[in-house]
């Protein structure tokens, strides 16, 4: 957002939780939010300021209500990934600073490992994409969902990361099922015991408001089937 836009937006007054401050997200932060940490369960003006910023940047959908829930945490994680920040899921000092200073989206070019001979699945966490390449040539790129803030075995919530690194596909299962999470995972391409590429009905329904437990979720069943058919066992998977 340009300084001119920020200045114009700052003229709009907003009152949240008894606090009066300007309408622009940066103006909210200038009212004292930059010194506060906003995370899961946070409420009030600063939580709403963070939500408004995330909506403005396209990471959060729905109404800003000043209640920082699961969707807000996942939106924060995706914003942090896009800017190369630590993936805390909280609006901490570094995240407020990135917001105030208009930190740009990472260029995040594909690493050389993605251009290896044969089929490679290249997963870009900053851009939320999965690209299938063959002999270094991109054949298909999909918008995908990674691990994030979601439920645990005991009903609490925490961050489950999709680990970065280089992996190999060791198996495939068109009808995979997770007994632990009680979830179907059609067209699973397995590259780690806790991380598969697969179709997710939850992603299709909830989008980025929710997250996986580490798997790479595909929103379209047809796209997941295409990845499944065109990725052989032994193919490289690069997550960066």
PDB file of C-alpha atoms in Angstrom:
ATOM      1  CA  UNK A   1       0.000   0.000   0.000  1.00  0.00           C
ATOM      2  CA  UNK A   2       1.476   3.422  -0.974  1.00  0.00           C
ATOM      3  CA  UNK A   3       2.089   6.231   1.516  1.00  0.00           C
ATOM      4  CA  UNK A   4      -0.528   8.277  -0.332  1.00  0.00           C
ATOM      5  CA  UNK A   5      -3.110   5.515   0.097  1.00  0.00           C
ATOM      6  CA  UNK A   6      -2.215   5.109   3.766  1.00  0.00           C
ATOM      7  CA  UNK A   7      -2.577   8.843   4.349  1.00  0.00           C
ATOM      8  CA  UNK A   8      -5.973   8.905   2.640  1.00  0.00           C
ATOM      9  CA  UNK A   9      -7.225   5.869   4.542  1.00  0.00           C
ATOM     10  CA  UNK A  10      -6.033   7.294   7.841  1.00  0.00           C
ATOM     11  CA  UNK A  11      -8.713   9.979   7.665  1.00  0.00           C
ATOM     12  CA  UNK A  12     -11.462   7.421   8.300  1.00  0.00           C
ATOM     13  CA  UNK A  13     -12.138   7.063  12.022  1.00  0.00           C
ATOM     14  CA  UNK A  14     -12.942   3.677  13.584  1.00  0.00           C
ATOM     15  CA  UNK A  15     -13.832   2.714  17.145  1.00  0.00           C
ATOM     16  CA  UNK A  16     -13.236  -0.858  18.330  1.00  0.00           C
ATOM     17  CA  UNK A  17     -13.502  -2.050  21.895  1.00  0.00           C
ATOM     18  CA  UNK A  18     -13.633   1.543  23.153  1.00  0.00           C
ATOM     19  CA  UNK A  19     -10.482   2.557  21.249  1.00  0.00           C
ATOM     20  CA  UNK A  20     -10.660   5.232  18.580  1.00  0.00           C
ATOM     21  CA  UNK A  21      -8.109   5.176  15.798  1.00  0.00           C
ATOM     22  CA  UNK A  22      -7.785   5.665  12.056  1.00  0.00           C
ATOM     23  CA  UNK A  23      -9.104   3.246   9.463  1.00  0.00           C
ATOM     24  CA  UNK A  24      -5.842   2.219   7.788  1.00  0.00           C
ATOM     25  CA  UNK A  25      -4.166  -0.868   9.254  1.00  0.00           C
ATOM     26  CA  UNK A  26      -0.839   0.975   9.576  1.00  0.00           C
ATOM     27  CA  UNK A  27      -2.583   3.722  11.512  1.00  0.00           C
ATOM     28  CA  UNK A  28      -4.009   1.119  13.897  1.00  0.00           C
ATOM     29  CA  UNK A  29      -0.495  -0.166  14.542  1.00  0.00           C
ATOM     30  CA  UNK A  30       0.768   3.384  15.069  1.00  0.00           C
ATOM     31  CA  UNK A  31      -1.828   3.704  17.845  1.00  0.00           C
ATOM     32  CA  UNK A  32       0.142   1.205  19.938  1.00  0.00           C
ATOM     33  CA  UNK A  33      -0.502  -2.172  18.301  1.00  0.00           C
ATOM     34  CA  UNK A  34       3.092  -2.542  17.098  1.00  0.00           C
ATOM     35  CA  UNK A  35       4.123  -3.094  20.702  1.00  0.00           C
ATOM     36  CA  UNK A  36       1.525  -5.825  21.247  1.00  0.00           C
ATOM     37  CA  UNK A  37       1.516  -9.480  20.225  1.00  0.00           C
ATOM     38  CA  UNK A  38      -1.747 -10.616  18.654  1.00  0.00           C
ATOM     39  CA  UNK A  39      -2.297 -14.356  18.469  1.00  0.00           C
ATOM     40  CA  UNK A  40      -4.860 -17.112  18.853  1.00  0.00           C
ATOM     41  CA  UNK A  41      -7.582 -15.981  21.270  1.00  0.00           C
ATOM     42  CA  UNK A  42      -6.628 -12.292  21.158  1.00  0.00           C
ATOM     43  CA  UNK A  43      -9.518  -9.841  21.102  1.00  0.00           C
ATOM     44  CA  UNK A  44     -10.003  -6.136  20.624  1.00  0.00           C
ATOM     45  CA  UNK A  45      -8.779  -3.278  18.498  1.00  0.00           C
ATOM     46  CA  UNK A  46      -5.346  -4.637  17.686  1.00  0.00           C
ATOM     47  CA  UNK A  47      -6.784  -8.024  16.704  1.00  0.00           C
ATOM     48  CA  UNK A  48      -9.140  -6.203  14.350  1.00  0.00           C
ATOM     49  CA  UNK A  49      -6.285  -4.088  12.986  1.00  0.00           C
ATOM     50  CA  UNK A  50      -4.377  -7.261  12.115  1.00  0.00           C
ATOM     51  CA  UNK A  51      -7.482  -8.797  10.536  1.00  0.00           C
ATOM     52  CA  UNK A  52      -8.145  -5.705   8.426  1.00  0.00           C
ATOM     53  CA  UNK A  53      -4.569  -5.763   7.166  1.00  0.00           C
ATOM     54  CA  UNK A  54      -4.776  -9.456   6.314  1.00  0.00           C
ATOM     55  CA  UNK A  55      -8.042  -8.850   4.435  1.00  0.00           C
ATOM     56  CA  UNK A  56      -6.500  -5.922   2.573  1.00  0.00           C
ATOM     57  CA  UNK A  57      -3.635  -8.161   1.474  1.00  0.00           C
ATOM     58  CA  UNK A  58      -5.960 -10.985   0.391  1.00  0.00           C
ATOM     59  CA  UNK A  59      -5.039 -13.499   3.082  1.00  0.00           C
ATOM     60  CA  UNK A  60      -8.241 -13.367   5.135  1.00  0.00           C
ATOM     61  CA  UNK A  61     -11.842 -13.602   4.000  1.00  0.00           C
ATOM     62  CA  UNK A  62     -15.016 -12.880   5.906  1.00  0.00           C
ATOM     63  CA  UNK A  63     -15.825 -10.268   8.511  1.00  0.00           C
ATOM     64  CA  UNK A  64     -13.241  -8.629  10.762  1.00  0.00           C
ATOM     65  CA  UNK A  65     -14.663  -9.063  14.261  1.00  0.00           C
ATOM     66  CA  UNK A  66     -11.692  -8.394  16.523  1.00  0.00           C
ATOM     67  CA  UNK A  67     -11.566 -12.060  17.564  1.00  0.00           C
ATOM     68  CA  UNK A  68      -8.360 -13.739  16.437  1.00  0.00           C
ATOM     69  CA  UNK A  69      -9.409 -17.302  15.695  1.00  0.00           C
ATOM     70  CA  UNK A  70      -8.120 -20.236  13.647  1.00  0.00           C
ATOM     71  CA  UNK A  71      -8.720 -18.521  10.320  1.00  0.00           C
ATOM     72  CA  UNK A  72      -6.832 -15.419  11.419  1.00  0.00           C
ATOM     73  CA  UNK A  73      -3.854 -17.475  12.594  1.00  0.00           C
ATOM     74  CA  UNK A  74      -3.676 -19.331   9.273  1.00  0.00           C
ATOM     75  CA  UNK A  75      -3.973 -16.058   7.366  1.00  0.00           C
ATOM     76  CA  UNK A  76      -1.066 -14.714   9.425  1.00  0.00           C
ATOM     77  CA  UNK A  77       1.016 -17.812   8.678  1.00  0.00           C
ATOM     78  CA  UNK A  78       0.406 -17.420   4.951  1.00  0.00           C
ATOM     79  CA  UNK A  79       1.261 -13.719   5.103  1.00  0.00           C
ATOM     80  CA  UNK A  80       4.483 -14.483   6.993  1.00  0.00           C
ATOM     81  CA  UNK A  81       5.473 -17.150   4.455  1.00  0.00           C
ATOM     82  CA  UNK A  82       4.871 -14.744   1.593  1.00  0.00           C
ATOM     83  CA  UNK A  83       7.206 -12.181   3.182  1.00  0.00           C
ATOM     84  CA  UNK A  84       9.939 -14.509   4.410  1.00  0.00           C
ATOM     85  CA  UNK A  85       9.137 -13.998   8.094  1.00  0.00           C
ATOM     86  CA  UNK A  86       9.304 -16.546  10.902  1.00  0.00           C
ATOM     87  CA  UNK A  87       6.149 -18.683  10.738  1.00  0.00           C
ATOM     88  CA  UNK A  88       4.761 -17.949  14.201  1.00  0.00           C
ATOM     89  CA  UNK A  89       1.092 -17.411  13.354  1.00  0.00           C
ATOM     90  CA  UNK A  90       1.127 -14.336  15.598  1.00  0.00           C
ATOM     91  CA  UNK A  91       1.307 -10.643  14.823  1.00  0.00           C
ATOM     92  CA  UNK A  92       4.596 -10.172  16.628  1.00  0.00           C
ATOM     93  CA  UNK A  93       7.058  -7.290  16.408  1.00  0.00           C
ATOM     94  CA  UNK A  94       8.547  -8.501  13.100  1.00  0.00           C
ATOM     95  CA  UNK A  95       5.125  -8.956  11.496  1.00  0.00           C
ATOM     96  CA  UNK A  96       3.850  -5.534  12.569  1.00  0.00           C
ATOM     97  CA  UNK A  97       7.101  -4.048  11.235  1.00  0.00           C
ATOM     98  CA  UNK A  98       6.674  -5.804   7.875  1.00  0.00           C
ATOM     99  CA  UNK A  99       3.139  -4.456   7.685  1.00  0.00           C
ATOM    100  CA  UNK A 100       4.095  -0.874   8.576  1.00  0.00           C
ATOM    101  CA  UNK A 101       7.034  -0.811   6.190  1.00  0.00           C
ATOM    102  CA  UNK A 102       5.190  -2.388   3.268  1.00  0.00           C
ATOM    103  CA  UNK A 103       7.490  -5.392   3.021  1.00  0.00           C
ATOM    104  CA  UNK A 104       7.154  -6.877  -0.450  1.00  0.00           C
ATOM    105  CA  UNK A 105       6.228 -10.408  -1.414  1.00  0.00           C
ATOM    106  CA  UNK A 106       9.188 -12.756  -1.809  1.00  0.00           C
ATOM    107  CA  UNK A 107      10.304 -13.414  -5.356  1.00  0.00           C
ATOM    108  CA  UNK A 108      10.843 -17.059  -4.271  1.00  0.00           C
ATOM    109  CA  UNK A 109      12.327 -18.416  -7.522  1.00  0.00           C
ATOM    110  CA  UNK A 110      12.422 -22.191  -7.928  1.00  0.00           C
ATOM    111  CA  UNK A 111      15.649 -23.741  -6.638  1.00  0.00           C
ATOM    112  CA  UNK A 112      17.946 -25.614  -8.999  1.00  0.00           C
ATOM    113  CA  UNK A 113      16.758 -28.919  -7.517  1.00  0.00           C
ATOM    114  CA  UNK A 114      13.362 -28.319  -9.151  1.00  0.00           C
ATOM    115  CA  UNK A 115      15.000 -28.387 -12.582  1.00  0.00           C
ATOM    116  CA  UNK A 116      16.466 -31.867 -12.207  1.00  0.00           C
ATOM    117  CA  UNK A 117      15.987 -34.509 -14.887  1.00  0.00           C
ATOM    118  CA  UNK A 118      12.744 -36.455 -14.767  1.00  0.00           C
ATOM    119  CA  UNK A 119       9.546 -35.567 -12.874  1.00  0.00           C
ATOM    120  CA  UNK A 120       9.861 -33.173  -9.939  1.00  0.00           C
ATOM    121  CA  UNK A 121       7.090 -31.814  -7.717  1.00  0.00           C
ATOM    122  CA  UNK A 122       8.134 -28.331  -6.633  1.00  0.00           C
ATOM    123  CA  UNK A 123       6.172 -26.880  -3.694  1.00  0.00           C
ATOM    124  CA  UNK A 124       6.480 -23.146  -3.014  1.00  0.00           C
ATOM    125  CA  UNK A 125       5.224 -22.206   0.467  1.00  0.00           C
ATOM    126  CA  UNK A 126       5.609 -18.461  -0.139  1.00  0.00           C
ATOM    127  CA  UNK A 127       3.343 -18.551  -3.200  1.00  0.00           C
ATOM    128  CA  UNK A 128       1.144 -21.486  -2.062  1.00  0.00           C
ATOM    129  CA  UNK A 129       1.752 -23.369  -5.301  1.00  0.00           C
ATOM    130  CA  UNK A 130       2.713 -26.850  -6.459  1.00  0.00           C
ATOM    131  CA  UNK A 131       4.338 -27.250  -9.872  1.00  0.00           C
ATOM    132  CA  UNK A 132       4.984 -30.513 -11.685  1.00  0.00           C
ATOM    133  CA  UNK A 133       8.069 -30.220 -13.869  1.00  0.00           C
ATOM    134  CA  UNK A 134       9.462 -32.728 -16.335  1.00  0.00           C
ATOM    135  CA  UNK A 135      13.112 -32.353 -17.323  1.00  0.00           C
ATOM    136  CA  UNK A 136      13.038 -28.814 -15.967  1.00  0.00           C
ATOM    137  CA  UNK A 137       9.910 -27.741 -17.871  1.00  0.00           C
ATOM    138  CA  UNK A 138       6.797 -26.774 -15.894  1.00  0.00           C
ATOM    139  CA  UNK A 139       3.806 -28.864 -16.987  1.00  0.00           C
ATOM    140  CA  UNK A 140       1.184 -27.770 -14.466  1.00  0.00           C
ATOM    141  CA  UNK A 141       0.990 -25.352 -11.520  1.00  0.00           C
ATOM    142  CA  UNK A 142      -1.728 -25.551  -8.865  1.00  0.00           C
ATOM    143  CA  UNK A 143      -2.716 -23.412  -5.897  1.00  0.00           C
ATOM    144  CA  UNK A 144      -2.327 -25.613  -2.823  1.00  0.00           C
ATOM    145  CA  UNK A 145      -2.608 -25.521   0.962  1.00  0.00           C
ATOM    146  CA  UNK A 146       0.160 -26.430   3.383  1.00  0.00           C
ATOM    147  CA  UNK A 147       0.360 -27.372   7.034  1.00  0.00           C
ATOM    148  CA  UNK A 148      -0.758 -24.759   9.515  1.00  0.00           C
ATOM    149  CA  UNK A 149      -2.765 -24.055  12.629  1.00  0.00           C
ATOM    150  CA  UNK A 150      -5.180 -26.908  13.197  1.00  0.00           C
ATOM    151  CA  UNK A 151      -6.550 -29.364  15.743  1.00  0.00           C
ATOM    152  CA  UNK A 152      -4.494 -31.951  17.628  1.00  0.00           C
ATOM    153  CA  UNK A 153      -5.378 -35.412  18.939  1.00  0.00           C
ATOM    154  CA  UNK A 154      -6.684 -33.949  22.203  1.00  0.00           C
ATOM    155  CA  UNK A 155      -8.765 -31.192  20.612  1.00  0.00           C
ATOM    156  CA  UNK A 156      -6.380 -28.312  21.215  1.00  0.00           C
ATOM    157  CA  UNK A 157      -4.712 -26.387  18.385  1.00  0.00           C
ATOM    158  CA  UNK A 158      -1.133 -25.929  17.263  1.00  0.00           C
ATOM    159  CA  UNK A 159       0.933 -25.355  14.134  1.00  0.00           C
ATOM    160  CA  UNK A 160       1.742 -28.399  11.999  1.00  0.00           C
ATOM    161  CA  UNK A 161       4.416 -27.427   9.496  1.00  0.00           C
ATOM    162  CA  UNK A 162       5.023 -28.801   6.016  1.00  0.00           C
ATOM    163  CA  UNK A 163       8.757 -29.374   6.278  1.00  0.00           C
ATOM    164  CA  UNK A 164      11.077 -27.800   3.738  1.00  0.00           C
ATOM    165  CA  UNK A 165      13.645 -29.966   1.966  1.00  0.00           C
ATOM    166  CA  UNK A 166      14.146 -32.521  -0.758  1.00  0.00           C
ATOM    167  CA  UNK A 167      12.228 -35.803  -0.671  1.00  0.00           C
ATOM    168  CA  UNK A 168      11.401 -38.804  -2.881  1.00  0.00           C
ATOM    169  CA  UNK A 169       7.995 -40.290  -3.670  1.00  0.00           C
ATOM    170  CA  UNK A 170       7.988 -43.726  -2.042  1.00  0.00           C
ATOM    171  CA  UNK A 171       4.382 -44.742  -2.618  1.00  0.00           C
ATOM    172  CA  UNK A 172       0.973 -43.843  -3.999  1.00  0.00           C
ATOM    173  CA  UNK A 173      -2.570 -44.645  -2.867  1.00  0.00           C
ATOM    174  CA  UNK A 174      -5.715 -43.467  -4.677  1.00  0.00           C
ATOM    175  CA  UNK A 175      -7.874 -44.207  -1.623  1.00  0.00           C
ATOM    176  CA  UNK A 176      -5.631 -43.285   1.302  1.00  0.00           C
ATOM    177  CA  UNK A 177      -7.255 -42.682   4.689  1.00  0.00           C
ATOM    178  CA  UNK A 178      -5.826 -41.190   7.869  1.00  0.00           C
ATOM    179  CA  UNK A 179      -7.005 -43.150  10.887  1.00  0.00           C
ATOM    180  CA  UNK A 180      -5.382 -40.582  13.172  1.00  0.00           C
ATOM    181  CA  UNK A 181      -7.217 -37.589  11.700  1.00  0.00           C
ATOM    182  CA  UNK A 182     -10.240 -39.541  10.443  1.00  0.00           C
ATOM    183  CA  UNK A 183      -9.916 -38.048   6.979  1.00  0.00           C
ATOM    184  CA  UNK A 184      -9.965 -39.398   3.438  1.00  0.00           C
ATOM    185  CA  UNK A 185      -6.938 -38.450   1.336  1.00  0.00           C
ATOM    186  CA  UNK A 186      -7.752 -39.432  -2.270  1.00  0.00           C
ATOM    187  CA  UNK A 187      -4.958 -39.609  -4.831  1.00  0.00           C
ATOM    188  CA  UNK A 188      -2.185 -39.540  -2.246  1.00  0.00           C
ATOM    189  CA  UNK A 189       1.377 -39.161  -3.478  1.00  0.00           C
ATOM    190  CA  UNK A 190       3.532 -40.111  -0.483  1.00  0.00           C
ATOM    191  CA  UNK A 191       6.894 -38.423  -0.001  1.00  0.00           C
ATOM    192  CA  UNK A 192       7.176 -38.506   3.813  1.00  0.00           C
ATOM    193  CA  UNK A 193       5.266 -40.551   6.434  1.00  0.00           C
ATOM    194  CA  UNK A 194       3.571 -37.344   7.662  1.00  0.00           C
ATOM    195  CA  UNK A 195       3.360 -35.486   4.342  1.00  0.00           C
ATOM    196  CA  UNK A 196       1.442 -36.506   1.238  1.00  0.00           C
ATOM    197  CA  UNK A 197       0.178 -34.579  -1.773  1.00  0.00           C
ATOM    198  CA  UNK A 198      -3.558 -35.331  -1.989  1.00  0.00           C
ATOM    199  CA  UNK A 199      -7.028 -34.032  -2.715  1.00  0.00           C
ATOM    200  CA  UNK A 200      -8.654 -32.401   0.306  1.00  0.00           C
ATOM    201  CA  UNK A 201     -12.408 -31.974   0.622  1.00  0.00           C
ATOM    202  CA  UNK A 202     -11.699 -29.721   3.594  1.00  0.00           C
ATOM    203  CA  UNK A 203      -9.584 -27.415   1.412  1.00  0.00           C
ATOM    204  CA  UNK A 204     -12.332 -27.384  -1.209  1.00  0.00           C
ATOM    205  CA  UNK A 205     -14.854 -26.366   1.469  1.00  0.00           C
ATOM    206  CA  UNK A 206     -12.898 -24.052   3.792  1.00  0.00           C
ATOM    207  CA  UNK A 207     -10.077 -22.754   1.642  1.00  0.00           C
ATOM    208  CA  UNK A 208      -7.171 -21.170   3.485  1.00  0.00           C
ATOM    209  CA  UNK A 209      -9.175 -20.525   6.652  1.00  0.00           C
ATOM    210  CA  UNK A 210      -8.103 -24.004   7.758  1.00  0.00           C
ATOM    211  CA  UNK A 211      -4.889 -25.965   7.192  1.00  0.00           C
ATOM    212  CA  UNK A 212      -3.487 -29.464   6.830  1.00  0.00           C
ATOM    213  CA  UNK A 213      -1.482 -31.430   9.383  1.00  0.00           C
ATOM    214  CA  UNK A 214       1.568 -31.162   7.121  1.00  0.00           C
ATOM    215  CA  UNK A 215       0.294 -32.577   3.844  1.00  0.00           C
ATOM    216  CA  UNK A 216       0.091 -30.584   0.634  1.00  0.00           C
ATOM    217  CA  UNK A 217      -3.623 -30.212  -0.100  1.00  0.00           C
ATOM    218  CA  UNK A 218      -5.063 -29.932  -3.606  1.00  0.00           C
ATOM    219  CA  UNK A 219      -8.467 -28.244  -3.895  1.00  0.00           C
ATOM    220  CA  UNK A 220      -9.668 -29.970  -7.085  1.00  0.00           C
ATOM    221  CA  UNK A 221     -10.093 -33.745  -7.265  1.00  0.00           C
ATOM    222  CA  UNK A 222      -9.400 -33.659 -11.013  1.00  0.00           C
ATOM    223  CA  UNK A 223      -6.114 -31.815 -10.419  1.00  0.00           C
ATOM    224  CA  UNK A 224      -5.130 -34.233  -7.656  1.00  0.00           C
ATOM    225  CA  UNK A 225      -5.828 -37.151  -9.983  1.00  0.00           C
ATOM    226  CA  UNK A 226      -3.648 -35.539 -12.671  1.00  0.00           C
ATOM    227  CA  UNK A 227      -0.745 -35.132 -10.239  1.00  0.00           C
ATOM    228  CA  UNK A 228      -1.259 -38.723  -9.109  1.00  0.00           C
ATOM    229  CA  UNK A 229      -1.165 -40.099 -12.646  1.00  0.00           C
ATOM    230  CA  UNK A 230       1.839 -38.077 -13.738  1.00  0.00           C
ATOM    231  CA  UNK A 231       4.072 -38.487 -10.685  1.00  0.00           C
ATOM    232  CA  UNK A 232       5.928 -41.809 -10.629  1.00  0.00           C
ATOM    233  CA  UNK A 233       7.327 -43.503  -7.543  1.00  0.00           C
ATOM    234  CA  UNK A 234      10.890 -42.286  -7.157  1.00  0.00           C
ATOM    235  CA  UNK A 235      10.121 -38.745  -8.351  1.00  0.00           C
ATOM    236  CA  UNK A 236      11.746 -35.923  -6.428  1.00  0.00           C
ATOM    237  CA  UNK A 237       9.676 -33.577  -4.252  1.00  0.00           C
ATOM    238  CA  UNK A 238      11.166 -30.210  -3.336  1.00  0.00           C
ATOM    239  CA  UNK A 239       9.480 -28.055  -0.669  1.00  0.00           C
ATOM    240  CA  UNK A 240      10.850 -24.535  -0.226  1.00  0.00           C
TER     241      UNK A 240
END
